Amino acid sequence: MRAGQIFVQDLVDHGILNKVSSIKVDLYGSLALTGIGHGTPNATLMGLEGELPETVPTETIISRVEAMHQSSTITLNGTHRIRFNPDKDMALHYYESLPQHPNGMRFTVFDANGDMLATNEYFSIGGGFVVNERTQLAHGENVYYRMTKPDSPAAGDTTPTDKSSESTSATETAQMDERTQQDLVTASLPFRTGNDLVQLCNHESLSIAEVVFLNELQWRSREEVISAAYRIWNVMDDSIKRGCLSTSAKLPGRLNVNRRAPRLYQNLMRGFYSPPDQDMLSGPQNSALSDGTASAAAPFTRPSILETSLTMMQRNELNGVFRKKQRSRRPHLPHLDYLSVYAIAVNEENAAGGRVVTAPTNGAAGVIPAVLKYYLEFLSEDPSRDILEFLFTASAIGMLYKRGASISAAEMGCQGEVGVACSMSAAAFTAVMGGTPAQVENAAEIGMEHNLGLTCDPVDGLVQIPCIERNALGAVKAVTAAQLALQGDGSHRVSLDQVIETMRQTGQDMMSKYKETSQGGLAVNVPVC
């Protein structure tokens, strides 16, 4: 969506939007192979109509795309209506990738005579970041991401190639290079590695969240930074609410997957998970294990096919050893229940085309909100400050992964999505629990170390199986990693920097069929129909 919006905005800035008579959209590699299941075509079309992820009315997307199919038109930037047949003018190149990145797309516009006016290629590198060939290397060095502005070219800006003239002047290129360098030098407390970050915190007696906050103040006011962070959390919280309260029974797509978050949430709210039985807490009574004598209870008589082959002696040997089960028992593990339902709620909303926060990606959008929501609901004594500390700490860890490896499943597999989200959440949870920078770094390392090698193999290209449950497991694992780190003093054998580099190497060695292509793993072993 963001790439499409950037392209049409560039058409406006260069004064050629009104000359456009038709447009051609090409999606390559991973964007084509899993694009339909991920909602990529629909999102791209919304971007071309001038929409942004933060503000697009998500409930109107499907109907608007259907209208495009019926009318064979699209309204570029929301103002310029042209002919456009999505079935013919949007091509999915399943077995072709652009050389710069697996998630590539190309936009080309033509005038009434069929002559090309402008074209550009864009690459979705994860986390909502969009670059083109000219800016991708510079973008990778940026410490922070800011929205692009027409009057101030920044890393991430793109410019169409005009057929009649070279639209990118030497001056504009110099401005972009200067701004890119400015990005590197104006951070008040720059860091490139996890080790740098911990040493910086110790030297300045700051928390990781405070380092991030002070850096953000180089580009925004205190009020703007705080307000933006709260807006992010509000979107996260709203996605949890919408997922838990949804009245839809099924998720879209051929898999016919049931929504589970509403039922799970209802069960929690009505106390469906009852406390453990008292006799379980009091320990074994009148059993052979407790006093060495045979139990006076009736012999084991539970109906079973084994009854025809077991002797009376064998059945008596079982007596008093195992609990006699007359019905299935429901576990009383509230932290697991809430973490799971929150994460599942967010990812079911994502699968249904609802608005979520890329944290760090849409496919891994449920982990961070689930862990933060759990902390706020059950542990926080100062929610306003804890939201900021949690989000700023998580963002610092995310920056390290983006700089040292990638947060794109098309490059890293799911270790670059759910794995990174788990690491970010573990670090942030440790921070709000009072952990030191060293303990925070330790938690981040644990969170990723045990996600190394995680593949991305969505069934039918949909962000449903295994993605939704994987987010729930990622949230639980994040809290476990934090607990382990908090039990230590921050010293550990494997550093975060080492595990990030390991993730990068693992992603490079991973076969492409396990990297968001739906050509391997569960995607080829689970029947679609």
Short mmCIF file of C-alpha atoms in Angstrom, two decimals:
data_model
loop_
_atom_site.label_atom_id
_atom_site.label_comp_id
_atom_site.label_asym_id
_atom_site.label_seq_id
_atom_site.Cartn_x
_atom_site.Cartn_y
_atom_site.Cartn_z
CA MET A 1 0.00 0.00 0.00
CA ARG A 2 2.73 2.41 0.94
CA ALA A 3 4.63 1.76 -2.31
CA GLY A 4 1.57 2.53 -4.40
CA GLN A 5 0.91 5.71 -2.48
CA ILE A 6 4.52 6.85 -2.85
CA PHE A 7 4.41 6.23 -6.60
CA VAL A 8 1.22 8.23 -7.25
CA GLN A 9 2.45 11.01 -4.98
CA ASP A 10 5.59 11.20 -7.10
CA LEU A 11 3.38 11.47 -10.19
CA VAL A 12 1.66 14.42 -8.55
CA ASP A 13 4.96 16.04 -7.54
CA HIS A 14 6.27 15.77 -11.10
CA GLY A 15 3.10 17.16 -12.61
CA ILE A 16 2.29 14.15 -14.78
CA LEU A 17 -0.63 12.53 -12.93
CA ASN A 18 -3.23 14.12 -15.22
CA LYS A 19 -1.37 12.81 -18.28
CA VAL A 20 -1.72 9.20 -17.16
CA SER A 21 -4.20 7.16 -19.17
CA SER A 22 -3.34 3.63 -18.00
CA ILE A 23 -1.14 1.81 -15.49
CA LYS A 24 0.56 -1.56 -15.33
CA VAL A 25 1.36 -3.25 -12.00
CA ASP A 26 3.82 -6.15 -11.72
CA LEU A 27 4.33 -8.16 -8.52
CA TYR A 28 7.34 -10.46 -8.31
CA GLY A 29 8.58 -13.40 -6.27
CA SER A 30 7.16 -13.69 -2.78
CA LEU A 31 4.70 -10.85 -3.38
CA ALA A 32 3.22 -12.93 -6.20
CA LEU A 33 3.47 -16.41 -4.67
CA THR A 34 1.75 -15.49 -1.40
CA GLY A 35 0.36 -12.12 -2.45
CA ILE A 36 -3.30 -13.04 -2.77
CA GLY A 37 -3.29 -14.81 0.60
CA HIS A 38 -1.50 -11.87 2.18
CA GLY A 39 -3.85 -9.29 0.63
CA THR A 40 -1.01 -7.71 -1.35
CA PRO A 41 -2.95 -6.94 -4.57
CA ASN A 42 -5.78 -5.27 -2.67
CA ALA A 43 -3.36 -3.25 -0.54
CA THR A 44 -1.41 -2.17 -3.61
CA LEU A 45 -4.57 -0.93 -5.32
CA MET A 46 -5.57 1.04 -2.23
CA GLY A 47 -2.15 2.69 -2.25
CA LEU A 48 -2.55 3.69 -5.88
CA GLU A 49 -5.81 5.35 -4.89
CA GLY A 50 -3.86 7.40 -2.37
CA GLU A 51 -4.62 5.46 0.81
CA LEU A 52 -2.19 4.85 3.67
CA PRO A 53 -2.16 1.89 6.09
CA GLU A 54 -2.74 4.21 9.04
CA THR A 55 -5.93 5.75 7.70
CA VAL A 56 -7.52 3.52 5.07
CA PRO A 57 -11.07 2.44 6.01
CA THR A 58 -10.32 -1.27 6.14
CA GLU A 59 -13.97 -2.26 6.00
CA THR A 60 -14.29 -0.71 2.51
CA ILE A 61 -11.27 -2.36 0.85
CA ILE A 62 -13.02 -5.46 -0.48
CA SER A 63 -15.99 -3.56 -1.90
CA ARG A 64 -13.72 -0.98 -3.54
CA VAL A 65 -11.62 -3.65 -5.22
CA GLU A 66 -14.76 -5.42 -6.41
CA ALA A 67 -15.92 -2.12 -7.90
CA MET A 68 -12.63 -1.86 -9.80
CA HIS A 69 -13.22 -5.29 -11.30
CA GLN A 70 -16.76 -4.36 -12.30
CA SER A 71 -15.99 -0.92 -13.76
CA SER A 72 -12.46 -1.67 -15.04
CA THR A 73 -11.30 1.66 -13.62
CA ILE A 74 -9.15 2.98 -10.80
CA THR A 75 -8.93 6.46 -9.32
CA LEU A 76 -5.26 7.34 -8.94
CA ASN A 77 -4.55 9.37 -5.81
CA GLY A 78 -8.31 9.54 -5.28
CA THR A 79 -8.64 12.23 -7.96
CA HIS A 80 -7.68 10.93 -11.42
CA ARG A 81 -9.87 8.16 -12.84
CA ILE A 82 -8.35 5.95 -15.55
CA ARG A 83 -9.10 2.61 -17.19
CA PHE A 84 -7.73 -0.36 -15.26
CA ASN A 85 -8.64 -4.02 -15.38
CA PRO A 86 -7.11 -5.73 -12.32
CA ASP A 87 -7.19 -9.13 -14.03
CA LYS A 88 -5.17 -7.89 -17.01
CA ASP A 89 -3.24 -4.86 -15.78
CA MET A 90 -1.90 -6.43 -12.58
CA ALA A 91 0.47 -9.31 -13.28
CA LEU A 92 1.78 -11.80 -10.72
CA HIS A 93 5.17 -13.16 -11.71
CA TYR A 94 5.28 -16.32 -9.60
CA TYR A 95 8.62 -17.66 -10.80
CA GLU A 96 10.48 -14.42 -11.42
CA SER A 97 12.12 -12.10 -8.91
CA LEU A 98 13.74 -8.73 -9.27
CA PRO A 99 17.46 -8.98 -8.43
CA GLN A 100 17.46 -6.49 -5.56
CA HIS A 101 14.96 -8.21 -3.21
CA PRO A 102 12.45 -11.12 -3.26
CA ASN A 103 9.58 -8.73 -2.44
CA GLY A 104 9.66 -6.59 -5.57
CA MET A 105 7.04 -4.67 -7.55
CA ARG A 106 7.03 -2.39 -10.57
CA PHE A 107 4.62 0.39 -11.54
CA THR A 108 4.48 1.77 -15.08
CA VAL A 109 2.13 4.48 -16.36
CA PHE A 110 1.27 5.37 -19.97
CA ASP A 111 -0.34 8.31 -21.75
CA ALA A 112 -3.32 8.21 -24.11
CA ASN A 113 -1.08 7.19 -27.02
CA GLY A 114 0.29 4.22 -25.11
CA ASP A 115 3.65 5.84 -24.60
CA MET A 116 5.35 5.27 -21.23
CA LEU A 117 5.35 8.29 -18.95
CA ALA A 118 7.08 6.91 -15.86
CA THR A 119 8.10 3.69 -14.16
CA ASN A 120 9.71 2.63 -10.92
CA GLU A 121 10.49 -0.48 -8.93
CA TYR A 122 9.85 -0.82 -5.21
CA PHE A 123 10.88 -3.37 -2.63
CA SER A 124 8.99 -4.26 0.54
CA ILE A 125 11.77 -5.08 2.99
CA GLY A 126 9.58 -5.77 6.03
CA GLY A 127 8.01 -3.74 8.79
CA GLY A 128 6.26 -1.34 6.44
CA PHE A 129 9.55 -0.12 4.96
CA VAL A 130 9.53 0.46 1.22
CA VAL A 131 12.61 1.34 -0.83
CA ASN A 132 13.71 1.33 -4.45
CA GLU A 133 16.99 0.30 -6.00
CA ARG A 134 18.49 3.76 -5.65
CA THR A 135 17.81 4.00 -1.93
CA GLN A 136 17.88 0.46 -0.55
CA LEU A 137 21.49 0.53 0.66
CA ALA A 138 21.16 3.96 2.21
CA HIS A 139 17.87 2.98 3.81
CA GLY A 140 19.49 0.04 5.54
CA GLU A 141 21.76 2.44 7.41
CA ASN A 142 18.99 4.68 8.71
CA VAL A 143 18.52 4.68 12.43
CA TYR A 144 14.91 5.80 12.36
CA TYR A 145 12.14 5.81 9.77
CA ARG A 146 10.22 8.96 8.99
CA MET A 147 7.41 9.63 6.54
CA THR A 148 8.72 11.05 3.29
CA LYS A 149 8.02 14.64 2.32
CA PRO A 150 8.04 16.03 -1.22
CA ASP A 151 10.10 19.05 -0.29
CA SER A 152 12.70 17.07 1.63
CA PRO A 153 13.92 13.93 -0.14
CA ALA A 154 14.94 11.26 2.32
CA ALA A 155 16.15 7.72 2.21
CA GLY A 156 13.11 5.77 1.13
CA ASP A 157 11.95 8.44 -1.35
CA THR A 158 11.54 7.29 -4.91
CA THR A 159 11.24 9.19 -8.15
CA PRO A 160 9.59 8.00 -11.37
CA THR A 161 11.67 7.81 -14.51
CA ASP A 162 10.16 10.25 -17.02
CA LYS A 163 10.49 9.17 -20.64
CA SER A 164 11.14 12.68 -21.93
CA SER A 165 13.68 13.83 -19.36
CA GLU A 166 15.76 12.71 -16.44
CA SER A 167 13.51 13.64 -13.51
CA THR A 168 16.05 12.97 -10.79
CA SER A 169 18.50 15.84 -10.92
CA ALA A 170 21.99 15.85 -9.53
CA THR A 171 20.81 18.34 -6.93
CA GLU A 172 18.06 16.01 -5.70
CA THR A 173 20.51 13.12 -5.51
CA ALA A 174 22.95 15.25 -3.53
CA GLN A 175 20.14 16.29 -1.18
CA MET A 176 19.19 12.67 -0.60
CA ASP A 177 22.79 11.67 0.08
CA GLU A 178 23.18 14.60 2.47
CA ARG A 179 19.98 13.68 4.30
CA THR A 180 21.09 10.05 4.54
CA GLN A 181 24.35 11.11 6.14
CA GLN A 182 22.42 13.41 8.42
CA ASP A 183 20.35 10.43 9.56
CA LEU A 184 23.55 8.77 10.70
CA VAL A 185 25.17 11.66 12.51
CA THR A 186 22.28 13.46 14.18
CA ALA A 187 21.13 10.66 16.46
CA SER A 188 22.18 11.99 19.83
CA LEU A 189 23.06 8.50 21.10
CA PRO A 190 23.88 6.33 18.05
CA PHE A 191 24.38 2.57 18.29
CA ARG A 192 24.86 -0.15 15.71
CA THR A 193 25.06 -3.38 17.73
CA GLY A 194 23.62 -4.86 20.88
CA ASN A 195 26.98 -4.51 22.57
CA ASP A 196 27.11 -0.83 21.61
CA LEU A 197 23.64 -0.34 23.06
CA VAL A 198 24.40 -1.96 26.42
CA GLN A 199 27.69 -0.09 26.78
CA LEU A 200 25.97 3.17 25.89
CA CYS A 201 23.28 2.59 28.53
CA ASN A 202 25.88 1.77 31.18
CA HIS A 203 28.10 4.73 30.31
CA GLU A 204 25.24 7.22 30.34
CA SER A 205 23.26 5.56 33.15
CA LEU A 206 20.23 5.30 30.88
CA SER A 207 17.73 2.58 30.09
CA ILE A 208 17.36 1.35 26.53
CA ALA A 209 13.98 3.08 26.30
CA GLU A 210 15.55 6.38 27.37
CA VAL A 211 18.20 6.07 24.67
CA VAL A 212 15.53 5.59 22.01
CA PHE A 213 13.45 8.47 23.36
CA LEU A 214 16.38 10.90 23.34
CA ASN A 215 17.22 9.90 19.78
CA GLU A 216 13.64 10.45 18.65
CA LEU A 217 13.77 13.97 20.08
CA GLN A 218 16.28 14.85 17.37
CA TRP A 219 13.44 14.85 14.84
CA ARG A 220 10.26 15.35 16.85
CA SER A 221 9.14 17.19 19.94
CA ARG A 222 8.63 15.43 23.25
CA GLU A 223 4.86 15.69 22.85
CA GLU A 224 4.93 14.32 19.31
CA VAL A 225 7.03 11.32 20.29
CA ILE A 226 4.82 10.41 23.23
CA SER A 227 1.62 10.97 21.27
CA ALA A 228 2.84 8.81 18.38
CA ALA A 229 3.76 5.97 20.75
CA TYR A 230 0.32 6.05 22.36
CA ARG A 231 -1.31 6.02 18.92
CA ILE A 232 0.63 2.88 18.07
CA TRP A 233 -0.52 1.20 21.26
CA ASN A 234 -4.11 2.29 20.68
CA VAL A 235 -4.10 0.59 17.28
CA MET A 236 -2.61 -2.54 18.84
CA ASP A 237 -5.17 -2.54 21.63
CA ASP A 238 -8.02 -1.94 19.20
CA SER A 239 -6.91 -4.88 17.06
CA ILE A 240 -7.05 -7.10 20.16
CA LYS A 241 -10.52 -5.81 21.00
CA ARG A 242 -11.85 -6.27 17.48
CA GLY A 243 -10.42 -9.77 17.29
CA CYS A 244 -11.88 -10.81 20.64
CA LEU A 245 -15.32 -9.33 19.95
CA SER A 246 -15.64 -10.31 16.30
CA THR A 247 -18.95 -11.88 15.31
CA SER A 248 -17.54 -13.49 12.18
CA ALA A 249 -17.33 -17.26 12.42
CA LYS A 250 -14.81 -17.87 9.65
CA LEU A 251 -11.68 -16.28 8.27
CA PRO A 252 -11.62 -15.51 4.54
CA GLY A 253 -10.01 -17.97 2.15
CA ARG A 254 -10.28 -21.55 0.99
CA LEU A 255 -8.98 -23.07 4.21
CA ASN A 256 -12.30 -22.43 5.96
CA VAL A 257 -10.50 -21.61 9.24
CA ASN A 258 -12.66 -20.82 12.26
CA ARG A 259 -12.05 -17.69 14.31
CA ARG A 260 -11.04 -18.83 17.77
CA ALA A 261 -10.31 -15.63 19.67
CA PRO A 262 -13.97 -14.71 20.36
CA ARG A 263 -14.73 -18.10 21.91
CA LEU A 264 -11.48 -18.20 23.88
CA TYR A 265 -12.12 -14.70 25.18
CA GLN A 266 -15.69 -15.51 26.18
CA ASN A 267 -14.49 -18.58 28.05
CA LEU A 268 -11.98 -16.50 30.01
CA MET A 269 -14.49 -13.78 30.83
CA ARG A 270 -17.10 -16.15 32.23
CA GLY A 271 -14.64 -18.12 34.33
CA PHE A 272 -14.84 -21.16 32.12
CA TYR A 273 -11.40 -22.20 33.29
CA SER A 274 -12.09 -23.33 36.83
CA PRO A 275 -9.40 -23.59 39.54
CA PRO A 276 -7.60 -26.89 40.07
CA ASP A 277 -9.48 -29.53 42.05
CA GLN A 278 -8.74 -29.47 45.76
CA ASP A 279 -7.91 -33.18 45.89
CA MET A 280 -5.20 -32.59 43.33
CA LEU A 281 -3.66 -29.88 45.50
CA SER A 282 -3.83 -31.98 48.65
CA GLY A 283 -1.84 -34.81 47.09
CA PRO A 284 -2.50 -38.58 46.84
CA GLN A 285 -4.64 -40.14 49.54
CA ASN A 286 -5.29 -43.81 50.39
CA SER A 287 -3.01 -44.87 47.54
CA ALA A 288 -0.22 -47.36 47.25
CA LEU A 289 2.13 -44.50 46.54
CA SER A 290 1.32 -42.63 49.73
CA ASP A 291 1.48 -45.32 52.38
CA GLY A 292 2.66 -48.48 50.64
CA THR A 293 -0.70 -50.26 51.05
CA ALA A 294 -3.28 -51.16 48.44
CA SER A 295 -6.06 -48.69 47.87
CA ALA A 296 -9.54 -49.49 49.08
CA ALA A 297 -11.09 -47.81 46.05
CA ALA A 298 -12.89 -49.85 43.41
CA PRO A 299 -10.73 -51.48 40.73
CA PHE A 300 -9.99 -49.53 37.60
CA THR A 301 -13.10 -50.04 35.45
CA ARG A 302 -12.99 -47.22 32.87
CA PRO A 303 -14.42 -48.59 29.60
CA SER A 304 -11.61 -49.29 27.18
CA ILE A 305 -10.79 -51.53 24.28
CA LEU A 306 -7.84 -52.67 26.38
CA GLU A 307 -10.26 -54.20 28.87
CA THR A 308 -10.49 -57.35 26.79
CA SER A 309 -6.74 -57.97 26.98
CA LEU A 310 -5.76 -56.66 30.44
CA THR A 311 -5.76 -59.12 33.30
CA MET A 312 -7.22 -58.25 36.68
CA MET A 313 -3.69 -58.15 38.09
CA GLN A 314 -2.65 -55.57 35.50
CA ARG A 315 -5.68 -53.41 36.25
CA ASN A 316 -4.96 -53.60 39.98
CA GLU A 317 -1.38 -52.53 39.36
CA LEU A 318 -2.77 -49.29 37.85
CA ASN A 319 -4.97 -48.67 40.85
CA GLY A 320 -3.86 -45.68 42.92
CA VAL A 321 -1.08 -44.67 40.55
CA PHE A 322 -2.97 -42.49 38.09
CA ARG A 323 -5.88 -40.16 38.66
CA LYS A 324 -9.17 -41.68 37.63
CA LYS A 325 -10.38 -39.50 34.76
CA GLN A 326 -14.10 -39.21 34.18
CA ARG A 327 -13.95 -36.03 32.09
CA SER A 328 -11.33 -33.92 30.37
CA ARG A 329 -9.74 -31.37 32.66
CA ARG A 330 -9.18 -27.75 31.72
CA PRO A 331 -5.83 -26.27 32.76
CA HIS A 332 -5.73 -23.23 34.99
CA LEU A 333 -2.88 -21.31 33.35
CA PRO A 334 -4.25 -17.77 33.07
CA HIS A 335 -1.09 -16.12 31.76
CA LEU A 336 -0.87 -18.60 28.92
CA ASP A 337 -4.57 -18.24 28.19
CA TYR A 338 -4.50 -14.46 27.99
CA LEU A 339 -1.26 -14.26 26.04
CA SER A 340 -2.65 -16.74 23.54
CA VAL A 341 -6.05 -15.14 23.08
CA TYR A 342 -4.57 -11.66 22.64
CA ALA A 343 -2.07 -12.84 20.02
CA ILE A 344 -4.64 -14.94 18.18
CA ALA A 345 -7.10 -12.03 18.16
CA VAL A 346 -4.62 -9.70 16.46
CA ASN A 347 -3.56 -12.21 13.85
CA GLU A 348 -7.12 -13.19 13.04
CA GLU A 349 -7.79 -9.53 12.41
CA ASN A 350 -4.74 -9.41 10.17
CA ALA A 351 -5.92 -12.50 8.30
CA ALA A 352 -9.31 -10.84 7.82
CA GLY A 353 -7.81 -7.64 6.42
CA GLY A 354 -8.21 -5.54 9.57
CA ARG A 355 -5.83 -2.81 10.68
CA VAL A 356 -2.85 -3.99 12.73
CA VAL A 357 0.56 -2.58 13.61
CA THR A 358 3.55 -4.00 11.75
CA ALA A 359 5.39 -5.18 14.85
CA PRO A 360 7.77 -5.88 13.24
CA THR A 361 5.64 -7.26 10.38
CA ASN A 362 1.97 -7.99 9.77
CA GLY A 363 2.51 -11.74 9.90
CA ALA A 364 4.05 -11.33 13.38
CA ALA A 365 1.77 -8.53 14.51
CA GLY A 366 0.25 -10.39 17.46
CA VAL A 367 3.27 -11.07 19.67
CA ILE A 368 4.15 -7.58 20.92
CA PRO A 369 0.53 -6.46 21.54
CA ALA A 370 -0.21 -9.70 23.40
CA VAL A 371 2.77 -9.42 25.73
CA LEU A 372 2.22 -5.71 26.39
CA LYS A 373 -1.52 -6.18 26.96
CA TYR A 374 -0.84 -9.01 29.38
CA TYR A 375 1.65 -6.87 31.32
CA LEU A 376 -0.71 -3.87 31.48
CA GLU A 377 -3.68 -5.95 32.60
CA PHE A 378 -1.99 -8.04 35.26
CA LEU A 379 1.33 -6.53 36.35
CA SER A 380 1.60 -2.83 35.57
CA GLU A 381 1.42 -0.21 38.30
CA ASP A 382 1.95 2.73 35.94
CA PRO A 383 0.47 1.89 32.51
CA SER A 384 1.21 5.25 30.87
CA ARG A 385 4.95 5.04 31.50
CA ASP A 386 5.10 1.28 30.94
CA ILE A 387 3.62 1.58 27.45
CA LEU A 388 6.40 3.96 26.46
CA GLU A 389 9.18 1.91 28.02
CA PHE A 390 7.88 -1.30 26.44
CA LEU A 391 7.50 0.12 22.93
CA PHE A 392 10.78 2.07 22.90
CA THR A 393 12.72 -0.93 24.21
CA ALA A 394 11.15 -3.25 21.64
CA SER A 395 11.92 -0.78 18.85
CA ALA A 396 15.61 -0.65 19.79
CA ILE A 397 15.87 -4.42 19.46
CA GLY A 398 13.99 -4.31 16.18
CA MET A 399 16.48 -1.77 14.82
CA LEU A 400 19.34 -4.14 15.57
CA TYR A 401 17.71 -6.95 13.60
CA LYS A 402 16.85 -4.71 10.69
CA ARG A 403 20.39 -3.39 10.49
CA GLY A 404 22.20 -6.65 11.21
CA ALA A 405 20.00 -9.04 9.24
CA SER A 406 16.44 -8.53 8.00
CA ILE A 407 12.85 -8.57 9.21
CA SER A 408 11.55 -9.88 5.90
CA ALA A 409 10.30 -13.48 5.75
CA ALA A 410 11.16 -13.49 2.05
CA GLU A 411 14.81 -13.19 3.11
CA MET A 412 14.93 -14.83 6.55
CA GLY A 413 11.92 -17.11 6.83
CA CYS A 414 9.68 -16.78 9.87
CA GLN A 415 12.67 -16.40 12.17
CA GLY A 416 12.82 -12.86 10.76
CA GLU A 417 9.18 -12.22 11.67
CA VAL A 418 7.83 -14.16 14.66
CA GLY A 419 11.39 -14.81 15.84
CA VAL A 420 12.22 -11.11 15.86
CA ALA A 421 8.84 -10.24 17.42
CA CYS A 422 9.53 -12.75 20.20
CA SER A 423 12.97 -11.26 20.79
CA MET A 424 11.62 -7.70 20.85
CA SER A 425 8.83 -8.67 23.25
CA ALA A 426 11.16 -10.59 25.56
CA ALA A 427 13.44 -7.58 25.80
CA ALA A 428 10.59 -5.15 26.39
CA PHE A 429 8.93 -7.36 29.01
CA THR A 430 12.25 -7.64 30.83
CA ALA A 431 12.63 -3.86 30.78
CA VAL A 432 9.22 -3.10 32.29
CA MET A 433 9.84 -5.79 34.90
CA GLY A 434 12.85 -3.79 36.08
CA GLY A 435 15.62 -5.61 34.24
CA THR A 436 19.00 -4.02 33.58
CA PRO A 437 20.17 -3.31 30.01
CA ALA A 438 22.31 -6.45 30.20
CA GLN A 439 19.30 -8.53 31.25
CA VAL A 440 17.22 -6.97 28.49
CA GLU A 441 19.88 -7.89 25.92
CA ASN A 442 20.00 -11.41 27.38
CA ALA A 443 16.22 -11.80 27.06
CA ALA A 444 16.32 -10.63 23.44
CA GLU A 445 19.03 -13.18 22.70
CA ILE A 446 17.09 -16.04 24.32
CA GLY A 447 13.96 -15.05 22.42
CA MET A 448 15.70 -15.40 19.08
CA GLU A 449 18.09 -18.27 19.83
CA HIS A 450 15.19 -20.67 20.11
CA ASN A 451 13.50 -19.43 16.95
CA LEU A 452 16.54 -19.88 14.71
CA GLY A 453 15.71 -21.75 11.53
CA LEU A 454 11.98 -21.09 11.75
CA THR A 455 10.52 -21.37 8.25
CA CYS A 456 7.76 -19.37 6.59
CA ASP A 457 5.43 -21.84 4.86
CA PRO A 458 1.87 -20.45 4.94
CA VAL A 459 -0.72 -22.88 3.65
CA ASP A 460 -2.39 -21.60 0.46
CA GLY A 461 -0.41 -18.37 0.89
CA LEU A 462 -2.81 -17.25 3.63
CA VAL A 463 -1.54 -15.68 6.84
CA GLN A 464 -3.50 -18.23 8.87
CA ILE A 465 -1.83 -21.65 9.16
CA PRO A 466 0.62 -21.78 10.91
CA CYS A 467 0.92 -18.01 11.36
CA ILE A 468 -1.88 -17.37 13.86
CA GLU A 469 -0.92 -20.04 16.38
CA ARG A 470 2.76 -19.26 15.87
CA ASN A 471 2.16 -15.76 17.21
CA ALA A 472 0.55 -17.18 20.33
CA LEU A 473 3.55 -19.44 20.90
CA GLY A 474 5.86 -16.51 20.22
CA ALA A 475 4.19 -14.48 22.96
CA VAL A 476 4.44 -17.29 25.50
CA LYS A 477 8.06 -17.91 24.57
CA ALA A 478 8.84 -14.20 24.97
CA VAL A 479 7.62 -14.14 28.57
CA THR A 480 9.54 -17.34 29.32
CA ALA A 481 12.71 -15.82 27.86
CA ALA A 482 12.23 -12.73 30.01
CA GLN A 483 11.76 -14.83 33.14
CA LEU A 484 14.98 -16.70 32.44
CA ALA A 485 16.91 -13.48 31.87
CA LEU A 486 15.53 -11.87 35.03
CA GLN A 487 16.76 -14.82 37.08
CA GLY A 488 20.33 -14.05 36.01
CA ASP A 489 22.61 -11.04 36.23
CA GLY A 490 22.78 -10.38 32.49
CA SER A 491 25.94 -12.35 31.83
CA HIS A 492 25.56 -15.15 29.28
CA ARG A 493 27.60 -17.16 26.79
CA VAL A 494 25.83 -16.24 23.53
CA SER A 495 25.42 -12.53 22.77
CA LEU A 496 22.53 -10.90 20.94
CA ASP A 497 24.90 -9.76 18.19
CA GLN A 498 26.04 -13.34 17.66
CA VAL A 499 22.50 -14.65 17.40
CA ILE A 500 21.53 -11.88 14.95
CA GLU A 501 24.45 -12.79 12.73
CA THR A 502 23.50 -16.46 13.04
CA MET A 503 19.95 -15.62 11.99
CA ARG A 504 21.28 -13.74 8.96
CA GLN A 505 23.47 -16.64 7.88
CA THR A 506 20.66 -19.14 8.48
CA GLY A 507 18.32 -17.06 6.36
CA GLN A 508 20.82 -16.90 3.54
CA ASP A 509 21.34 -20.68 3.65
CA MET A 510 17.61 -21.44 3.87
CA MET A 511 16.03 -22.74 0.66
CA SER A 512 13.73 -20.24 -1.01
CA LYS A 513 10.76 -22.61 -0.76
CA TYR A 514 10.80 -22.05 2.99
CA LYS A 515 10.86 -18.26 2.72
CA GLU A 516 7.31 -16.99 2.18
CA THR A 517 6.70 -18.75 -1.13
CA SER A 518 4.23 -21.47 -0.04
CA GLN A 519 6.29 -23.96 -2.05
CA GLY A 520 7.51 -26.11 0.85
CA GLY A 521 6.82 -27.26 4.40
CA LEU A 522 3.24 -27.21 5.62
CA ALA A 523 2.17 -25.41 2.46
CA VAL A 524 2.67 -28.56 0.37
CA ASN A 525 1.67 -31.15 2.98
CA VAL A 526 -1.63 -29.71 4.22
CA PRO A 527 -4.50 -30.19 1.72
CA VAL A 528 -6.22 -26.93 0.83
CA CYS A 529 -9.63 -28.47 0.17
#
